[in-house]
């Protein structure tokens, strides 16, 4: 490999997820990123005195070297498998409602405003920038039902260099008169137009189109069937939708689709349940539905902040993991009141603790690995990174670090000078000579970041090797 093929080399601590039960904590790692944004090579356990020798062995002495300071580490970028871009202006509103009333009174009125393309452009520019700076390197975006506004969303995401899936909501019934698609053909024609528009965006393009039937209640039988036809004709397309978020929603769905045996069966009968399907929430799935989701290799987006906030319930994520279902995290803004995956991590931990406290003691045995148990740090890391990549069908490209994978990454700093008073900084530990338990300094840093960190601790955000955001880059919406 010639030196010109390598653009940047990082040296310092690297956290690398491996499975639900383990991750690598590499305190002295050299990681080389090529000009294409792919990881060229990694060397672990390189003492500072040996760095130049290792660089020489790789012919990389003339490549820029970024050395991390004490308290900094590199982490795979966060994958948000479910969020609603046009709902960001509603964050923190409508706390008194459950799902269906919240949609009627808070969500649909705001989304209807995106018929105004000037409003959409201004809003989406601020929204995408914020989401990136919270550390989300890959995002599954729901737009509105408006074709032009969703085109704008895709253009803005692509311009910022974020990896994403962008979909126009399909919804031809059970919606407000001023926020509903008039016919099935209107919905399908706009969907085809968006797919073509996204696939024609300038390169390098990291944005992909995604079919987005909002949820079964808002879609007629003919609309779901037509979307299923699109999915069968183009298996490369991903699909995102909601499932079993709220008990009233489940009841309404089964009333609208009497031929279906379950909520999951509604999507399956219409050809919308497969390995590229992302199902948000999945709180109230029956056993046969869990088996069907597993059989179809679909993935679940766990949205614990929203599930708590809208009083929808607690998703049995441990059970889903035990059954071999792909699971990632979603912020589900604005049902969720934070666009940060860190909040989703914290609430995923709390949700698992609630289930463990409610479970009979006899169920917490060796027969269950994750169900009814507190999710450990490794599992939370996996959900936020590699698990999300698996849900999106991108695990061969992102979610962890290995030669040949894209460098989608965060440089995290757990320092007191970040201005986050809730996080006890690594520099204070050093000053006070506080030694980490069992000499697991990196695990302590990671856990502190997960439970007390925020965007101020995300110093840099990289996608495909390109620095696109983070606290060190400066945020225009702070100025």
PDB file of C-alpha atoms in Angstrom, residues 85 113 152 221 289 301 317 331 404 413 430 436-437 448-449 479:
ATOM      1  CA  UNK A  85     -36.994  14.743  10.991  1.00  0.00           C
ATOM      2  CA  UNK A 113     -46.279  22.808   7.701  1.00  0.00           C
ATOM      3  CA  UNK A 152     -34.979  18.697   0.221  1.00  0.00           C
ATOM      4  CA  UNK A 221     -54.969  -2.292   1.722  1.00  0.00           C
ATOM      5  CA  UNK A 289     -45.229 -12.344  15.781  1.00  0.00           C
ATOM      6  CA  UNK A 301     -35.696  -0.319  16.332  1.00  0.00           C
ATOM      7  CA  UNK A 317     -35.509  -6.159  24.085  1.00  0.00           C
ATOM      8  CA  UNK A 331     -34.548   8.248  19.167  1.00  0.00           C
ATOM      9  CA  UNK A 404     -12.067  -2.574   4.731  1.00  0.00           C
ATOM     10  CA  UNK A 413     -13.503  13.393  25.174  1.00  0.00           C
ATOM     11  CA  UNK A 430      -5.555  12.060  36.980  1.00  0.00           C
ATOM     12  CA  UNK A 436     -10.024   2.925  38.040  1.00  0.00           C
ATOM     13  CA  UNK A 437     -11.247  -0.354  39.510  1.00  0.00           C
ATOM     14  CA  UNK A 448     -19.333   7.716  32.112  1.00  0.00           C
ATOM     15  CA  UNK A 449     -19.861   8.930  28.559  1.00  0.00           C
ATOM     16  CA  UNK A 479     -23.636  31.113  17.527  1.00  0.00           C
TER      17      UNK A 479
END
